[in-house]
Short mmCIF file of C-alpha atoms in Angstrom, two decimals:
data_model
loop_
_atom_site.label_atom_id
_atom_site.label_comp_id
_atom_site.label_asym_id
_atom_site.label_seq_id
_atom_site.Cartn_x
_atom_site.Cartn_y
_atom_site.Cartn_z
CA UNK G 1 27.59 50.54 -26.94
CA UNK G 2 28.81 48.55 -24.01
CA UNK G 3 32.51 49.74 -22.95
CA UNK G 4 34.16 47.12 -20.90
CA UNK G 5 37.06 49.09 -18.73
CA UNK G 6 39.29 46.02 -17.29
CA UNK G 7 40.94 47.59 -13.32
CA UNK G 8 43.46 45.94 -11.92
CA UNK G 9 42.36 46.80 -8.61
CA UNK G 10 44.82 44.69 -6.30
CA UNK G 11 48.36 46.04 -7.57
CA UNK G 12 48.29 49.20 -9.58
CA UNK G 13 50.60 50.65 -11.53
CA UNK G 14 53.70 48.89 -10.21
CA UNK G 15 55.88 49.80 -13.01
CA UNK G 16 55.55 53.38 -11.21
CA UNK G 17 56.87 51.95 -7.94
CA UNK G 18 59.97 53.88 -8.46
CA UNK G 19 58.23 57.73 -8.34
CA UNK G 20 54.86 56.40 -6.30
CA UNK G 21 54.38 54.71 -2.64
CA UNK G 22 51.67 51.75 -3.29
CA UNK G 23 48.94 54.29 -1.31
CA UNK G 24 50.13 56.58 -4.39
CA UNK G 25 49.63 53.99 -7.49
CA UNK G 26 46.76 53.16 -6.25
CA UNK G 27 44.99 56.74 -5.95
CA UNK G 28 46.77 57.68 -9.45
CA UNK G 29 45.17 54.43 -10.85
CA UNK G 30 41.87 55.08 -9.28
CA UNK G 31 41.48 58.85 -10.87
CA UNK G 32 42.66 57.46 -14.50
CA UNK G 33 39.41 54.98 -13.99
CA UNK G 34 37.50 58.01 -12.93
CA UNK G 35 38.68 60.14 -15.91
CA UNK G 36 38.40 57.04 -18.56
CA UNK G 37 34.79 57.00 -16.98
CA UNK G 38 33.90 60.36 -17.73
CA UNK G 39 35.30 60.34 -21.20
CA UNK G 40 33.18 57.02 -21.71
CA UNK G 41 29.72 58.67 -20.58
CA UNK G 42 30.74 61.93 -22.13
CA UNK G 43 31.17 59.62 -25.47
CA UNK G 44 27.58 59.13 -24.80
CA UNK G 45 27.94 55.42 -23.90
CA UNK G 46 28.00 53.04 -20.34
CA UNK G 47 30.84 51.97 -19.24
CA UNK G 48 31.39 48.81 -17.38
CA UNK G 49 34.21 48.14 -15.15
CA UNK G 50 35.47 44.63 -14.73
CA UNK G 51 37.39 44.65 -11.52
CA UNK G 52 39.70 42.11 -10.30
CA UNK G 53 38.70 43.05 -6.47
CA UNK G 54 35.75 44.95 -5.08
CA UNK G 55 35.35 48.13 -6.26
CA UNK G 56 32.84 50.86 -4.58
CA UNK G 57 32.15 53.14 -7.76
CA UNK G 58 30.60 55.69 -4.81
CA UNK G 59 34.23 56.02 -3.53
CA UNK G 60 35.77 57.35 -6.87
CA UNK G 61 33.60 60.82 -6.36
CA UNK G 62 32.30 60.37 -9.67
CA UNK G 63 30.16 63.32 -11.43
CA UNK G 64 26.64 62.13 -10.51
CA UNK G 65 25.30 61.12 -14.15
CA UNK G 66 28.92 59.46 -14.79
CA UNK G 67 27.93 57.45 -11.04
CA UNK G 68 24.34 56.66 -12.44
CA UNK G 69 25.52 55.02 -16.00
CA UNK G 70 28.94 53.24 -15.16
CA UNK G 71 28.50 49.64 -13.20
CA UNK G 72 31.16 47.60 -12.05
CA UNK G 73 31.36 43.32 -11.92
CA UNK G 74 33.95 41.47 -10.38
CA UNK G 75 36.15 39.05 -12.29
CA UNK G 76 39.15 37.65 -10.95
CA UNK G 77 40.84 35.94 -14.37
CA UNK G 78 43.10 37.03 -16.29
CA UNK G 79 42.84 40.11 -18.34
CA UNK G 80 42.32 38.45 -21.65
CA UNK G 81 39.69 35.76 -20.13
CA UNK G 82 37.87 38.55 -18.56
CA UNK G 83 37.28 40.40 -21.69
CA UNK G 84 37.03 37.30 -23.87
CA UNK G 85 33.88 36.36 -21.81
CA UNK G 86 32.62 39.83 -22.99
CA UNK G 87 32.94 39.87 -26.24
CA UNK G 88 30.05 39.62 -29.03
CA UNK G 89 31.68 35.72 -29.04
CA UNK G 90 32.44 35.11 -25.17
CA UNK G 91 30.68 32.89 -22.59
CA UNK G 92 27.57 34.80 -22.12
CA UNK G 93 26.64 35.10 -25.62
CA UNK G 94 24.55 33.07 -27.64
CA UNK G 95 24.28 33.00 -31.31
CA UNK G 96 20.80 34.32 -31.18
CA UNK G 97 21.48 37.26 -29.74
CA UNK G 98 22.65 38.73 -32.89
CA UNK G 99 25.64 40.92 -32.51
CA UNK G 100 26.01 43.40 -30.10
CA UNK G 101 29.34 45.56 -30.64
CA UNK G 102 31.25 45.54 -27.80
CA UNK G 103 34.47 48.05 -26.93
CA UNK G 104 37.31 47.48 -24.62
CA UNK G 105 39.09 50.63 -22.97
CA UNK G 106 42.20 50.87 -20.77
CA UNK G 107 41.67 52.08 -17.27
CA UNK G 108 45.10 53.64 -17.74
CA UNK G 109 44.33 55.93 -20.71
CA UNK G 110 44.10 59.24 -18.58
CA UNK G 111 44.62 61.01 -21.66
CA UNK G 112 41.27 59.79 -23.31
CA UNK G 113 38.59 62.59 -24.42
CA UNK G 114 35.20 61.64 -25.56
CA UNK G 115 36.20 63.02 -28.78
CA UNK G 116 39.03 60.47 -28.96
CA UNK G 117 36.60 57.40 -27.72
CA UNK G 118 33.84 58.51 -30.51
CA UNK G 119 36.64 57.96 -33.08
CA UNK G 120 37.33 54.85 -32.51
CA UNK G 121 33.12 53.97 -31.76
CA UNK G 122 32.00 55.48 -34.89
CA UNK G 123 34.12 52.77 -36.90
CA UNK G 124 32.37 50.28 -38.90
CA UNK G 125 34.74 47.48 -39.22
CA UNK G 126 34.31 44.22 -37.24
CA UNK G 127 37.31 44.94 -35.45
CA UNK G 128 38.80 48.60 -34.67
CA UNK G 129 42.09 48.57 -32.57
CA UNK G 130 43.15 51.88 -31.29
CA UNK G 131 47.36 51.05 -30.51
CA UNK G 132 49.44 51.31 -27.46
CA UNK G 133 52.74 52.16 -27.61
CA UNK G 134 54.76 48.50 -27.91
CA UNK G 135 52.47 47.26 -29.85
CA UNK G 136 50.17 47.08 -27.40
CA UNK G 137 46.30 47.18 -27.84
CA UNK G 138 44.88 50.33 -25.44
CA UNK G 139 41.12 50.17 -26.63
CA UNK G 140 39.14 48.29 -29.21
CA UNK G 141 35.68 47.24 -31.06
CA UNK G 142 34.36 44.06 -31.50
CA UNK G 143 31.91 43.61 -33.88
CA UNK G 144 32.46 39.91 -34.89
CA UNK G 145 32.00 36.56 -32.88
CA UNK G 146 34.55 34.74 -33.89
CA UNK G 147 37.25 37.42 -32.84
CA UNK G 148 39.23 36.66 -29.07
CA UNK G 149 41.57 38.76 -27.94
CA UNK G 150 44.84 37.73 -26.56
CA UNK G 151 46.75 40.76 -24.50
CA UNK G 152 50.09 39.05 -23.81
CA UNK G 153 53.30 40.07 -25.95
CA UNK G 154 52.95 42.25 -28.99
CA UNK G 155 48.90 41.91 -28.90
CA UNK G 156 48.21 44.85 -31.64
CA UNK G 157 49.50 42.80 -33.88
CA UNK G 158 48.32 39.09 -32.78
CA UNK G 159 45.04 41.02 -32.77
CA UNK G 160 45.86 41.69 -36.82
CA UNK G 161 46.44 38.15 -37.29
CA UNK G 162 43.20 37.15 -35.36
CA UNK G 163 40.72 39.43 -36.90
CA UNK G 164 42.32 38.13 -40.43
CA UNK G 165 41.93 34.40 -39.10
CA UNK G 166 38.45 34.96 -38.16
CA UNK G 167 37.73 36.44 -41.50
CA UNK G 168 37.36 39.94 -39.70
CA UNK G 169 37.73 43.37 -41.21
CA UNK G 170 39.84 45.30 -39.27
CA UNK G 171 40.67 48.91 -38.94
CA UNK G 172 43.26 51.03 -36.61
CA UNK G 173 42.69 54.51 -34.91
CA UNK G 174 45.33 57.10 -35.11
CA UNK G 175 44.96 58.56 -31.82
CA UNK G 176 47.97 60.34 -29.57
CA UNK G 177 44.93 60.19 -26.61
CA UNK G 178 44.24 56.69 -26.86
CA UNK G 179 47.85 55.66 -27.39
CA UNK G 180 49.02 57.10 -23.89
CA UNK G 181 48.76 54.55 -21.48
CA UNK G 182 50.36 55.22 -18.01
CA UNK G 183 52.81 52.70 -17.23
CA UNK G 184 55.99 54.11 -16.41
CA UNK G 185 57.49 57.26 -14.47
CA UNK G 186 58.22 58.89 -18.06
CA UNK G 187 54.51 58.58 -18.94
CA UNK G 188 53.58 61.25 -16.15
CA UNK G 189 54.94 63.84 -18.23
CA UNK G 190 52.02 63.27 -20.63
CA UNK G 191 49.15 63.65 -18.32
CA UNK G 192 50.70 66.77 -16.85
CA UNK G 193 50.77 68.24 -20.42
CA UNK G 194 47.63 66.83 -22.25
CA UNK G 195 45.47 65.65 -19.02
CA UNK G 196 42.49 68.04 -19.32
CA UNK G 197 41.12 71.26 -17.96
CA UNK G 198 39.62 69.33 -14.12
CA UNK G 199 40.88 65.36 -15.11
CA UNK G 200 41.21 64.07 -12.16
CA UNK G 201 44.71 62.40 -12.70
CA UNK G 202 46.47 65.71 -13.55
CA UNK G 203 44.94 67.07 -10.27
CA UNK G 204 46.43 63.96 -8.17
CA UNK G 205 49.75 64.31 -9.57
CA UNK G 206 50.26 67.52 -8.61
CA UNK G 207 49.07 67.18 -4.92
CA UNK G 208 51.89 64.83 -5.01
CA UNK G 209 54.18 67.20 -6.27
CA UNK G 210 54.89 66.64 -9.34
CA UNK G 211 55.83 68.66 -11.90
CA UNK G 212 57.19 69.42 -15.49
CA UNK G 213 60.78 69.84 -15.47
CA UNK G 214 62.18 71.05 -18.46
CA UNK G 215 65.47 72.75 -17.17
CA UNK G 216 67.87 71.66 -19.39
CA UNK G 217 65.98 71.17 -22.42
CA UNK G 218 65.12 67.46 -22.13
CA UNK G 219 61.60 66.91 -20.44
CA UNK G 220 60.76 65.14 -17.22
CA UNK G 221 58.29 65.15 -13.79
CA UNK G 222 59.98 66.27 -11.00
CA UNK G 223 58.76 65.95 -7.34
CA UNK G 224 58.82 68.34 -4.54
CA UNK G 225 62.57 68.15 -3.47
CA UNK G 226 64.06 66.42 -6.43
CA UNK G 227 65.42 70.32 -6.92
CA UNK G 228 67.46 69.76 -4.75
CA UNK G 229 69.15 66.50 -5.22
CA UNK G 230 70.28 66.94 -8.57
CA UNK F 1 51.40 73.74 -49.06
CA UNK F 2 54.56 74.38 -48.51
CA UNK F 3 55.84 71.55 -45.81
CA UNK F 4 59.14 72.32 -44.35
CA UNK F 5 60.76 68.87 -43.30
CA UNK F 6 64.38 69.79 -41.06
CA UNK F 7 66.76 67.43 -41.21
CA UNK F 8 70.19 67.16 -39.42
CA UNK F 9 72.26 65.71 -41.67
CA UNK F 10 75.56 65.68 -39.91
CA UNK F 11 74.96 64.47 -36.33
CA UNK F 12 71.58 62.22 -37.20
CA UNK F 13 70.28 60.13 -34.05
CA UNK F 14 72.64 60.01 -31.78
CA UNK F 15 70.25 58.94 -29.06
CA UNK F 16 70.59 55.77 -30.78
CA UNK F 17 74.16 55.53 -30.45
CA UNK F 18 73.41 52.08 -28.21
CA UNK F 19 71.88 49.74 -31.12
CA UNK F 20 73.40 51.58 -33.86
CA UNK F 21 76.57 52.66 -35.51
CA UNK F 22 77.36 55.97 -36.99
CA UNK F 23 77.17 54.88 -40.12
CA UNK F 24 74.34 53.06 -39.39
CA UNK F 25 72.34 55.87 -37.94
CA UNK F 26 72.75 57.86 -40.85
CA UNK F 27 71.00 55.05 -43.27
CA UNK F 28 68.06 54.94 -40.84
CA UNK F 29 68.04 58.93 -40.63
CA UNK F 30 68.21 58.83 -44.18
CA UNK F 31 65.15 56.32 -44.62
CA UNK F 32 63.17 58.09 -42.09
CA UNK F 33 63.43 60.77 -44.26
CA UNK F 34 62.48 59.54 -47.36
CA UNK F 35 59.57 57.90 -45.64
CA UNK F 36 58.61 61.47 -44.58
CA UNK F 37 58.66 62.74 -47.73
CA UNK F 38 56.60 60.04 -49.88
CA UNK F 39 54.05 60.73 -47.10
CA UNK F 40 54.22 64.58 -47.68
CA UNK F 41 54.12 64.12 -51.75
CA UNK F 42 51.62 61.76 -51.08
CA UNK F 43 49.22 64.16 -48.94
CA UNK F 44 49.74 66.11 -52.44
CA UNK F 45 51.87 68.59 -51.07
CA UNK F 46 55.45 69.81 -51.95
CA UNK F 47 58.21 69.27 -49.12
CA UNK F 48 61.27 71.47 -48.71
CA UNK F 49 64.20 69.86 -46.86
CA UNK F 50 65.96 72.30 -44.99
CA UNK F 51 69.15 70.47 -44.03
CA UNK F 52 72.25 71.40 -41.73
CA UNK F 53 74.59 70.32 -44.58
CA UNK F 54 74.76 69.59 -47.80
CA UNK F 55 72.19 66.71 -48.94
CA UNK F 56 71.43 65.41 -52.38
CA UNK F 57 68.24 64.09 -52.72
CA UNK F 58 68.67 61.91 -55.36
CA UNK F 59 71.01 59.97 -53.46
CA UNK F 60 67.88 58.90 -51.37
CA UNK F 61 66.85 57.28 -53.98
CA UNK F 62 63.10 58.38 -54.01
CA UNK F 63 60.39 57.52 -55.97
CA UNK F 64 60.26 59.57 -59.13
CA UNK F 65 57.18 61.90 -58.40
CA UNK F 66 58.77 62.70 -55.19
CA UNK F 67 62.25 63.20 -55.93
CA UNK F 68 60.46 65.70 -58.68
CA UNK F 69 58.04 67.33 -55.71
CA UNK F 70 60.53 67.50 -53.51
CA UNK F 71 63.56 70.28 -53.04
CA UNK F 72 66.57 71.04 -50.34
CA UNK F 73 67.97 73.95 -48.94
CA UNK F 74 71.00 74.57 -46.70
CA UNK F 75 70.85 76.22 -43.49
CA UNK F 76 73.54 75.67 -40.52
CA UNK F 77 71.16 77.79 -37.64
CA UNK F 78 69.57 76.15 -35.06
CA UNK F 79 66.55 74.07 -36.11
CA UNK F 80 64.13 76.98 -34.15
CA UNK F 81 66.28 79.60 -36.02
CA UNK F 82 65.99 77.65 -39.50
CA UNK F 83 62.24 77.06 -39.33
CA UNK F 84 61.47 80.65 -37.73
CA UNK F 85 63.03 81.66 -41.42
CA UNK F 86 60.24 80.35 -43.02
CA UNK F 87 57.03 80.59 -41.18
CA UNK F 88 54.90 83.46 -42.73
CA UNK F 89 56.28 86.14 -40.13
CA UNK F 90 59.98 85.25 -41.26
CA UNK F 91 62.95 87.04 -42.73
CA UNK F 92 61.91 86.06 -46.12
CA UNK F 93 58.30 87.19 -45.87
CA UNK F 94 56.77 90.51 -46.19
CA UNK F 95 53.37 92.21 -45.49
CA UNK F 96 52.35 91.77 -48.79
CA UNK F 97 52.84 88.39 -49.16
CA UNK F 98 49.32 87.62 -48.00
CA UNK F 99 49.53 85.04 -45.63
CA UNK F 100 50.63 81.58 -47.19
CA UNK F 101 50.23 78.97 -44.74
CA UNK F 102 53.90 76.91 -43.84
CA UNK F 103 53.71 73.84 -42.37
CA UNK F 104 56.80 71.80 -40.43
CA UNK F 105 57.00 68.19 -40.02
CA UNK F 106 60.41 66.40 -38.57
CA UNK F 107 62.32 64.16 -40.24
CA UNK F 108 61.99 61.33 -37.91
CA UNK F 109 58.30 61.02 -37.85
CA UNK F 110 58.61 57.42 -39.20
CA UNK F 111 55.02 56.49 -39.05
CA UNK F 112 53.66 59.34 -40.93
CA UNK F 113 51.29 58.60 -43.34
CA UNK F 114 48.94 61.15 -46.39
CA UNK F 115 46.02 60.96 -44.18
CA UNK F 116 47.83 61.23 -40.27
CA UNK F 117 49.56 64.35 -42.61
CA UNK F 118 46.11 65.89 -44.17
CA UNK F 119 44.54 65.42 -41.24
CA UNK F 120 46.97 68.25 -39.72
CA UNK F 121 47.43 70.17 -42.92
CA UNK F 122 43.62 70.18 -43.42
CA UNK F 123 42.96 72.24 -39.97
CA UNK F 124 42.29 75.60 -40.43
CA UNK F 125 42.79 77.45 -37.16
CA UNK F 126 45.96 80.14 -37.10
CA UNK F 127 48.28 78.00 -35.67
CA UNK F 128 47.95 73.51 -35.54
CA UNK F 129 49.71 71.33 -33.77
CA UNK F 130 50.42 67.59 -33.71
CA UNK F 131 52.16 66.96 -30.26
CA UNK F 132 55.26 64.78 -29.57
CA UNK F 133 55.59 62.26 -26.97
CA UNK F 134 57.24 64.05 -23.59
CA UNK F 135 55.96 67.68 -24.47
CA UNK F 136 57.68 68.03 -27.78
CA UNK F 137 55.96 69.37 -30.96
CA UNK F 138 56.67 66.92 -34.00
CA UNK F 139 54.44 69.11 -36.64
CA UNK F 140 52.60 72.01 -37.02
CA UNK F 141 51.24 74.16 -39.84
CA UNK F 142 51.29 78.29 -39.21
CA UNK F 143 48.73 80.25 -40.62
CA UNK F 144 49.42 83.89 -38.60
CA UNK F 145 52.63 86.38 -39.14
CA UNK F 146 53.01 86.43 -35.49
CA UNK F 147 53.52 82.89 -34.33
CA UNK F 148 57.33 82.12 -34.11
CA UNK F 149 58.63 78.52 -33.05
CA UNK F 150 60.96 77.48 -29.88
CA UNK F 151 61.74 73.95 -29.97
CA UNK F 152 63.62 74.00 -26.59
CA UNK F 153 62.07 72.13 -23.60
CA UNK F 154 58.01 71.19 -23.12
CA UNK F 155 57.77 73.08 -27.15
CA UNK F 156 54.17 72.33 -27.06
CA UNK F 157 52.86 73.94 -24.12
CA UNK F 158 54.98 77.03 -25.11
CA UNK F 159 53.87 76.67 -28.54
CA UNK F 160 50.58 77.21 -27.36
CA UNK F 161 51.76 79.78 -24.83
CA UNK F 162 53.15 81.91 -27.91
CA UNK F 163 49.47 81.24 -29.77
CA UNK F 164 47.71 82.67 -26.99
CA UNK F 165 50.15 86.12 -26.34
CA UNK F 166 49.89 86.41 -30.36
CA UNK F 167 45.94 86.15 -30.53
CA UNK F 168 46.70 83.33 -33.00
CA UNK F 169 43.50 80.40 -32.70
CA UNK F 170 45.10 76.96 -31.34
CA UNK F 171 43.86 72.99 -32.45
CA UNK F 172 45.74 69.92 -31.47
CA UNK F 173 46.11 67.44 -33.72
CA UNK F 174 45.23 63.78 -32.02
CA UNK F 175 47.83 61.38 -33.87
CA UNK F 176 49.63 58.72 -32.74
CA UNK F 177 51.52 58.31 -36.23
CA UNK F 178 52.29 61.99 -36.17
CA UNK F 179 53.10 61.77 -32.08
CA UNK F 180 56.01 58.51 -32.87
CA UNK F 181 59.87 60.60 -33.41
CA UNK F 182 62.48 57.86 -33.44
CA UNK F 183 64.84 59.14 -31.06
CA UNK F 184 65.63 56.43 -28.99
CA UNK F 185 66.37 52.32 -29.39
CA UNK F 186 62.52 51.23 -27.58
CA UNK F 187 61.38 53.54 -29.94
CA UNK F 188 62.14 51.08 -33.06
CA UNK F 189 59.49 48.72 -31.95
CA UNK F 190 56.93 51.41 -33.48
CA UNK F 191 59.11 51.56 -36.82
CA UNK F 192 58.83 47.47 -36.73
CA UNK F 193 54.92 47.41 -35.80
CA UNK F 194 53.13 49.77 -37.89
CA UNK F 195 56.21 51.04 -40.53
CA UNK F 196 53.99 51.27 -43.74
CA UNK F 197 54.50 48.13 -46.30
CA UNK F 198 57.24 49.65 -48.64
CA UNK F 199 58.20 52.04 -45.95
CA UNK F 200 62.10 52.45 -46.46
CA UNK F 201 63.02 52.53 -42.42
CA UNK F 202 61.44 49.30 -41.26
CA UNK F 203 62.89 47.75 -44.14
CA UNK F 204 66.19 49.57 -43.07
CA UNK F 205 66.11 48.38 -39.98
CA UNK F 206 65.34 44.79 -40.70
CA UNK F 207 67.95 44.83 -43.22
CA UNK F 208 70.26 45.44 -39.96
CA UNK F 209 68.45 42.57 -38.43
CA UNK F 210 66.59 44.06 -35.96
CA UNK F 211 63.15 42.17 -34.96
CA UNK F 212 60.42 42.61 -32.80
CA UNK F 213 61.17 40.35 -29.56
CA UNK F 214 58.32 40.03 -27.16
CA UNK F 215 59.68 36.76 -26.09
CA UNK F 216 58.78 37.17 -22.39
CA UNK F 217 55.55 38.97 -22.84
CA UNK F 218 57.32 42.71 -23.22
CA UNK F 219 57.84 44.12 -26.26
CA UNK F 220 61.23 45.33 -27.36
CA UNK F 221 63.30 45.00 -30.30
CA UNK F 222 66.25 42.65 -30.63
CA UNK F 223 69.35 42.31 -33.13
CA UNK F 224 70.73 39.25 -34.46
CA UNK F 225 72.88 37.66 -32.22
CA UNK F 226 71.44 39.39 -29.47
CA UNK F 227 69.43 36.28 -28.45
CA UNK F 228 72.26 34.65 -27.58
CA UNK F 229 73.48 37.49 -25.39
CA UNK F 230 71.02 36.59 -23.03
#
């Protein structure tokens, strides 16, 4: 199946601007990508990665068979344009092409196994939305034409309304994994506890010093030297 | 299977002390519950409530086959203490017991539904667990004498941690339904967005007059006569 991973490649991760320099958010965001990529090829499928700037795959020191089946276009619109011009209905489709599913994953779902992507693949409805926290959308299938996406706001649930406008059958993934996007400082905590045995984003968290701080009970990352300013 | 659900009935959510009243806190605590345990009676099991004070279940007003299914027990410990009690290596068990399998799920866990439920209670390594958001451990089912809980701090990497040093097998359950505890007021927005039709909290909460707000393209939850706050 074609997996369409959206990057914002220009301004990572800003919401992290409080814990991460922009050098930082930008090498966090890049080994998410790298870790969503593996979990897409170890899924068994290719990802593509639609990046709003240039993006040299060769730089993310991909594994070489995840290197030889991810690609990467550039597309400077909007998030929902992008992937609306990818779907089974978008721009480059015609109606003869019959309908090739298409998925949509998160660069920012560094908690993402293939186990967790083949759950949400292996559906059969013309729509399967895995949720974000929010009501977010973090990764879905497209099996219809006539179904757009639209990301802005509380988007799991527009994308309920769409799929039922379009006639669509829709069905939603129960997954922790694919739940977890990184967004915000509190979201580190998560990949330090569930990223997996050699993820990549686990791995560049910790060179930066961080670490699980459960001192008094409540849980939090800590950074070399917050110790001491508490 | 016997499905221990604790419940602190005298102090309920006080991380929510921002949006809600006391009084107020206890109706959604209450709700949550109930919730919990027409998803436990519906996974066909039976749920114990093991409560920090006295609690009458018929004042939750449950459906009949639950309020039949379902029983309460007092105990003032410490939830770790309480729930230690009953796992198949507590006070109450002996050798001979054979090994019955016990099974904890919180009270808060809002978005639990039979199948997020079955799909934990159906596992069969020694020890299961279905991981919290920030480290915590929301549910798990015990199948070994020698696994004993600690809910304080990251619970889920020492839950693990005890597996291991007891030679108990480990599986983690991937739920997002099972992952959601309402603890704290952005946490509501998951009660709003995929509460179960019928479910008693969303309708709890809407009865207060929350509603999802996503009026600038984030996602939060609003009160009446908080729009004009603004």
């Amino acid at each position: 199946m074609r997996v369409v991973v959206p990057f914002a490649a220009e301004t990572p991760k800003t919401r992290l601007e409080s814990v991460l320099t922009s050098a930082e958010r930008s090498a966090v965001a890049r080994a998410m990508l790298a870790d969503v990529l593996c979990a897409v090829v170890g899924a068994g499928h290719e990802p593509m990665v639609v990046s709003t700037a240039p993006l040299d795959l060769e730089t993310l020191e991909l594994p070489g068979e995840v290197l030889a089946s991810a690609s990467v276009t550039l597309d400077e619109r909007s998030l929902t344009d992008a992937v609306n011009a990818r779907l089974p209905g978008g721009e480059g489709e015609t109606a003869t092409d019959g309908i090739d599913p298409v998925a949509v994953v998160m660069a920012d779902l560094a908690l993402a196994t293939p186990d967790a992507l083949e759950a949400l693949l292996a559906t059969s409805a013309d729509v399967a939305i895995a949720p974000g926290r929010g009501g977010g959308t973090n990764a879905l299938v497209v099996r219809h034409p006539g179904f757009a996406v639209d990301y802005h706001g509380t988007s799991y649930l527009d994308h309920r309304e769409i799929a039922r406008e379009v006639g669509a059958t829709l069905e939603t993934v129960d997954s922790f994994r694919l739940a977890t996007d990184i967004d915000e400082p509190a979201d580190l905590v998560e990949v330090l506890v569930h990223g997996r045995e050699g993820a990549r984003a686990p791995t560049c968290l910790r060179e930066f010093g961080f670490e699980i701080d459960d001192r008094d009970g409540r849980v939090d990352v800590g950074r070399d030297g917050d110790h001491g300013a508490e």
